[in-house]
PDB file of N, CA and C in Angstrom:
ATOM      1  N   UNK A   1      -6.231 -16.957  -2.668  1.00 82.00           N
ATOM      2  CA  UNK A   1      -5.850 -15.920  -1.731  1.00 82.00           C
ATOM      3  C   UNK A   1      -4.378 -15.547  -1.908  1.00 82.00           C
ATOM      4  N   UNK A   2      -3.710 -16.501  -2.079  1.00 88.00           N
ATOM      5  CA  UNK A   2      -2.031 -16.410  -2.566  1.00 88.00           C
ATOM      6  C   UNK A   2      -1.661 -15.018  -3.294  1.00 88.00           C
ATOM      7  N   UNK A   3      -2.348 -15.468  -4.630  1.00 92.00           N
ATOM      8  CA  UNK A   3      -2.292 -14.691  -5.613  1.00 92.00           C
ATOM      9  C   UNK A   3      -2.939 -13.357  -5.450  1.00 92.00           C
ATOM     10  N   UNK A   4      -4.034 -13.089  -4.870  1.00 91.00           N
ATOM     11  CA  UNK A   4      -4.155 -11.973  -4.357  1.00 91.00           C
ATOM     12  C   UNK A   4      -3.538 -10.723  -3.619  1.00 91.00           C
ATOM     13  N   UNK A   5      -2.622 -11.549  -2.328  1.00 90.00           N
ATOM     14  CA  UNK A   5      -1.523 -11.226  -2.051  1.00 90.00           C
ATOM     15  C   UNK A   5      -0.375 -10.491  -2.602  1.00 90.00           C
ATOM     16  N   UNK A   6      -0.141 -11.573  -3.257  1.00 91.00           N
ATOM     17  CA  UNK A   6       1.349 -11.432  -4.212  1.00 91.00           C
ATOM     18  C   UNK A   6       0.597 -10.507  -4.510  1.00 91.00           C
ATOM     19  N   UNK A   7      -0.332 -10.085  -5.750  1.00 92.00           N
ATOM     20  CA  UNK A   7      -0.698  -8.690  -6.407  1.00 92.00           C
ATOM     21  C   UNK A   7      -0.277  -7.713  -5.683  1.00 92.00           C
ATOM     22  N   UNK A   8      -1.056  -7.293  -4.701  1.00 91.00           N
ATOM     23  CA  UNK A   8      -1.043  -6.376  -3.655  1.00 91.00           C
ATOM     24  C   UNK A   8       0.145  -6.063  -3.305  1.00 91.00           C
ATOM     25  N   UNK A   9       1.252  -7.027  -3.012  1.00 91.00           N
ATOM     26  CA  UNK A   9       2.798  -6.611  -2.469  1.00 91.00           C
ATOM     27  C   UNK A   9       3.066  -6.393  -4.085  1.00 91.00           C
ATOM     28  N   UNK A  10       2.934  -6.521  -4.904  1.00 93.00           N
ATOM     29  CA  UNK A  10       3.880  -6.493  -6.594  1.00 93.00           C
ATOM     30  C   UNK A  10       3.698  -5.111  -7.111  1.00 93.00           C
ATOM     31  N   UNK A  11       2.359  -4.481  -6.475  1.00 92.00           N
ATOM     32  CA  UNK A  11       1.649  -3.196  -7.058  1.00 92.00           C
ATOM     33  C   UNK A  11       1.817  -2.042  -6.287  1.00 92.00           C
ATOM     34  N   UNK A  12       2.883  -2.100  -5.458  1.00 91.00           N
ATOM     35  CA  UNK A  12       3.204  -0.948  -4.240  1.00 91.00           C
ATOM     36  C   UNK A  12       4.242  -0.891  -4.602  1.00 91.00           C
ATOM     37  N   UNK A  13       5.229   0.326  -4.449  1.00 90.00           N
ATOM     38  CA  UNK A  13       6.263   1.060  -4.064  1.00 90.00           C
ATOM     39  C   UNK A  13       6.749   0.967  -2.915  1.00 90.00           C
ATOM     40  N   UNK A  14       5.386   1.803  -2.343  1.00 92.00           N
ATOM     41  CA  UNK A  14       6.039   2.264  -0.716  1.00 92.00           C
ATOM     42  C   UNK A  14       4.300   1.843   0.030  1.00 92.00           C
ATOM     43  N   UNK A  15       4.416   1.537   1.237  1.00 94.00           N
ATOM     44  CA  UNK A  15       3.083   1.017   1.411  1.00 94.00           C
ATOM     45  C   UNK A  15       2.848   0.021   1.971  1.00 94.00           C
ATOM     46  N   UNK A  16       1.431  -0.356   2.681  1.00 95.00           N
ATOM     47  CA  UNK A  16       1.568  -1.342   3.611  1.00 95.00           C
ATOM     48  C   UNK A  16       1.004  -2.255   3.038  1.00 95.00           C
ATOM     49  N   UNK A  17       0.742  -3.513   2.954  1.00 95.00           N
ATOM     50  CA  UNK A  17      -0.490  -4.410   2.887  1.00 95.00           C
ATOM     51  C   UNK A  17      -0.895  -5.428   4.004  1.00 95.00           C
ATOM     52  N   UNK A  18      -2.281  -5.054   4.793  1.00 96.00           N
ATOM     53  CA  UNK A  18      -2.460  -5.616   6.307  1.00 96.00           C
ATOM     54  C   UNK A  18      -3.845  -6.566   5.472  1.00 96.00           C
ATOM     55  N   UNK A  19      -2.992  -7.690   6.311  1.00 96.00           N
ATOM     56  CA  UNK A  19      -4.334  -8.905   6.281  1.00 96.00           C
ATOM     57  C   UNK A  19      -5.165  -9.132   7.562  1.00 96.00           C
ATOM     58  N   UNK A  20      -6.415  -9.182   7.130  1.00 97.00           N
ATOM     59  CA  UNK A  20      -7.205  -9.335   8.177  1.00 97.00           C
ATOM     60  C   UNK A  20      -7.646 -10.916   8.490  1.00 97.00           C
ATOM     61  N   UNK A  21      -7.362 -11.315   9.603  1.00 97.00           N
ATOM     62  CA  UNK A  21      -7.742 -12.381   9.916  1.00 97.00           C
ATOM     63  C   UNK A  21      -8.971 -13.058  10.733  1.00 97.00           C
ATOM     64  N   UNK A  22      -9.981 -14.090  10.591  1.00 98.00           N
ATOM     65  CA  UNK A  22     -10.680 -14.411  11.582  1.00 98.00           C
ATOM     66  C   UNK A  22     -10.784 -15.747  11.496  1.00 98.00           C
ATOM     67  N   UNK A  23     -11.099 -16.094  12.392  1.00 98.00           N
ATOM     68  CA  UNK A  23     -11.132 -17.714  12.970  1.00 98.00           C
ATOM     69  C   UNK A  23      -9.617 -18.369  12.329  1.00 98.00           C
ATOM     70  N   UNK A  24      -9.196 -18.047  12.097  1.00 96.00           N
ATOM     71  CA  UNK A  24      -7.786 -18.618  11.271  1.00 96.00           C
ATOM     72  C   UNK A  24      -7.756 -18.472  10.304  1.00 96.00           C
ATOM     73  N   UNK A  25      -8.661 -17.608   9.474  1.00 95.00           N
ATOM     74  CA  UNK A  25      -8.587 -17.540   8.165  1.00 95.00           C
ATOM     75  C   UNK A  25      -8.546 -16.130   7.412  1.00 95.00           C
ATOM     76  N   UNK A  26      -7.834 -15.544   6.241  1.00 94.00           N
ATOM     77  CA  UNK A  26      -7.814 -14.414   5.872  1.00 94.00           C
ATOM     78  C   UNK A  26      -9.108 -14.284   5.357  1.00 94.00           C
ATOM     79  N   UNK A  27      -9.885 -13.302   5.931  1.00 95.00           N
ATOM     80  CA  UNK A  27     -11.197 -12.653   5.288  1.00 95.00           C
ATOM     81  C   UNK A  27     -10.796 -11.192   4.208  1.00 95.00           C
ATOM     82  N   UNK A  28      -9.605 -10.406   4.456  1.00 96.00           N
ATOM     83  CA  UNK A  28      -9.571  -9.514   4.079  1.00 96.00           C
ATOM     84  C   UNK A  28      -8.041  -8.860   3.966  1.00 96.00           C
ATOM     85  N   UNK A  29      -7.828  -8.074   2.442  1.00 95.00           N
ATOM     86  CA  UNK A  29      -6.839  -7.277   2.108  1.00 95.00           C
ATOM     87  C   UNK A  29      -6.617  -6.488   1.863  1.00 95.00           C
ATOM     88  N   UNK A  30      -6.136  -5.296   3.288  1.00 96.00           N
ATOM     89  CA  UNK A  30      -5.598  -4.313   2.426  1.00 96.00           C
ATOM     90  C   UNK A  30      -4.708  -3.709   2.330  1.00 96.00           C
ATOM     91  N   UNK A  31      -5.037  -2.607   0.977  1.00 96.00           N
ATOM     92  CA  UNK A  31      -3.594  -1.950   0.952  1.00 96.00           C
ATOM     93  C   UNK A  31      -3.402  -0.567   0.775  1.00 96.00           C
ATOM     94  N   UNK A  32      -2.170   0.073   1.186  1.00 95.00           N
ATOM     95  CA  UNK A  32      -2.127   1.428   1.580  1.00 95.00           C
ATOM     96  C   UNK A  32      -1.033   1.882   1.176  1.00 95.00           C
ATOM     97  N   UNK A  33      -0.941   2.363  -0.139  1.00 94.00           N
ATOM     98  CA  UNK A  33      -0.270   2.413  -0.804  1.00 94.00           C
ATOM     99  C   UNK A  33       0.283   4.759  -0.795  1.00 94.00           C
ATOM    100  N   UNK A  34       1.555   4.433  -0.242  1.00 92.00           N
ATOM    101  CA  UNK A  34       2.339   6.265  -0.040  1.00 92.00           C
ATOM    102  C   UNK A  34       2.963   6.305  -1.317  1.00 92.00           C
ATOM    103  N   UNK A  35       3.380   7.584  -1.823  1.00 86.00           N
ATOM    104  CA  UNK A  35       3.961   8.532  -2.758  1.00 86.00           C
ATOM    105  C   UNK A  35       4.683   9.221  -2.256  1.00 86.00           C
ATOM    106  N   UNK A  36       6.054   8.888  -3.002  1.00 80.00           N
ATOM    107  CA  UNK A  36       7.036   9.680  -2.420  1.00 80.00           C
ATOM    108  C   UNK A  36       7.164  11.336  -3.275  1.00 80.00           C
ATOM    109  N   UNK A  37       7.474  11.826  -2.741  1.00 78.00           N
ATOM    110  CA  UNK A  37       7.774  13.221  -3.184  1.00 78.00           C
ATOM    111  C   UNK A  37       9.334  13.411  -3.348  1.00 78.00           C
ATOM    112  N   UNK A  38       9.956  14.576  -4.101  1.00 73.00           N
ATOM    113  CA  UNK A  38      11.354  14.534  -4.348  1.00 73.00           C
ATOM    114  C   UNK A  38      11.945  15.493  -2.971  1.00 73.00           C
ATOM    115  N   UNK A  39      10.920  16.075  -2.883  1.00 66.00           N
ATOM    116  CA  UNK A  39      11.406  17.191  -1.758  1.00 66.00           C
ATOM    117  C   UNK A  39      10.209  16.995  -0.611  1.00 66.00           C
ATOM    118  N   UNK A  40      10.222  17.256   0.407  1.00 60.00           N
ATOM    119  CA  UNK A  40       8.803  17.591   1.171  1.00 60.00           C
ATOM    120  C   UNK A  40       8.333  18.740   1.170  1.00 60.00           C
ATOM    121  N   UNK A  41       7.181  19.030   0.838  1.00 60.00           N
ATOM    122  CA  UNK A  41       6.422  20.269   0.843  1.00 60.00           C
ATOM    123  C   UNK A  41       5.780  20.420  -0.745  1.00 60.00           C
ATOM    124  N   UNK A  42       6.922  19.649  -1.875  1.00 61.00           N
ATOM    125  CA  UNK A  42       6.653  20.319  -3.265  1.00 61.00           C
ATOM    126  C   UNK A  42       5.640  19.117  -3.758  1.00 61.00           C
ATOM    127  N   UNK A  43       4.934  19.445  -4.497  1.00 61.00           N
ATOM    128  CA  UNK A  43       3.719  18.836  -5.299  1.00 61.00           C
ATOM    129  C   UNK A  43       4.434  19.289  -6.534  1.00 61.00           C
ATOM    130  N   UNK A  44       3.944  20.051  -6.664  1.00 63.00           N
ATOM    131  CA  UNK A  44       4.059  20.697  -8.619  1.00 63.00           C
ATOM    132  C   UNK A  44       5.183  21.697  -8.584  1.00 63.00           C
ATOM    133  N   UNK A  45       6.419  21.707  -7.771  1.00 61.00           N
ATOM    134  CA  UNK A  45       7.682  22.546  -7.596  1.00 61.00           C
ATOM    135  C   UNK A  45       7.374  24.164  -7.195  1.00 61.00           C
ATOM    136  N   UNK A  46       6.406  24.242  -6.750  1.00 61.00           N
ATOM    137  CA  UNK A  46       5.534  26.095  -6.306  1.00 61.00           C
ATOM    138  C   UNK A  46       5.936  25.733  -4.805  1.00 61.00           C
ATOM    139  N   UNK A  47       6.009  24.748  -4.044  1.00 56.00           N
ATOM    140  CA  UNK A  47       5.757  24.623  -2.132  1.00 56.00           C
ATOM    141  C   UNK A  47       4.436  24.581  -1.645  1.00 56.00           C
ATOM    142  N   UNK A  48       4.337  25.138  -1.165  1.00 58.00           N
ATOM    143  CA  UNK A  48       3.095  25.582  -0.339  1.00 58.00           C
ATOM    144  C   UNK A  48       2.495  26.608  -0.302  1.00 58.00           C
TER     145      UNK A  48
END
């Protein structure tokens, strides 16, 4: 499970990684991984 982890935080930029827990134990990982943009609005430098 460690190592799973670590992946998950090593393979993001910007982004969350939420563990799910039950009975005391991690059942589940995930991750939610954002893209930054240089400007807001521009994709491919045209706007919107």
């Amino acid at each position: 499970m460690e190592q799973v982890v670590r992946e998950a935080l090593s393979s993001i930029r910007f982004g969350t990684v939420t563990l799910v827990v039950q009975d005391g134990r991690v059942i589940q990982v995930d991750k939610s991984e954002k893209i930054r943009l240089n400007k807001v609005g521009y994709v491919d430098g045209s706007g919107i």
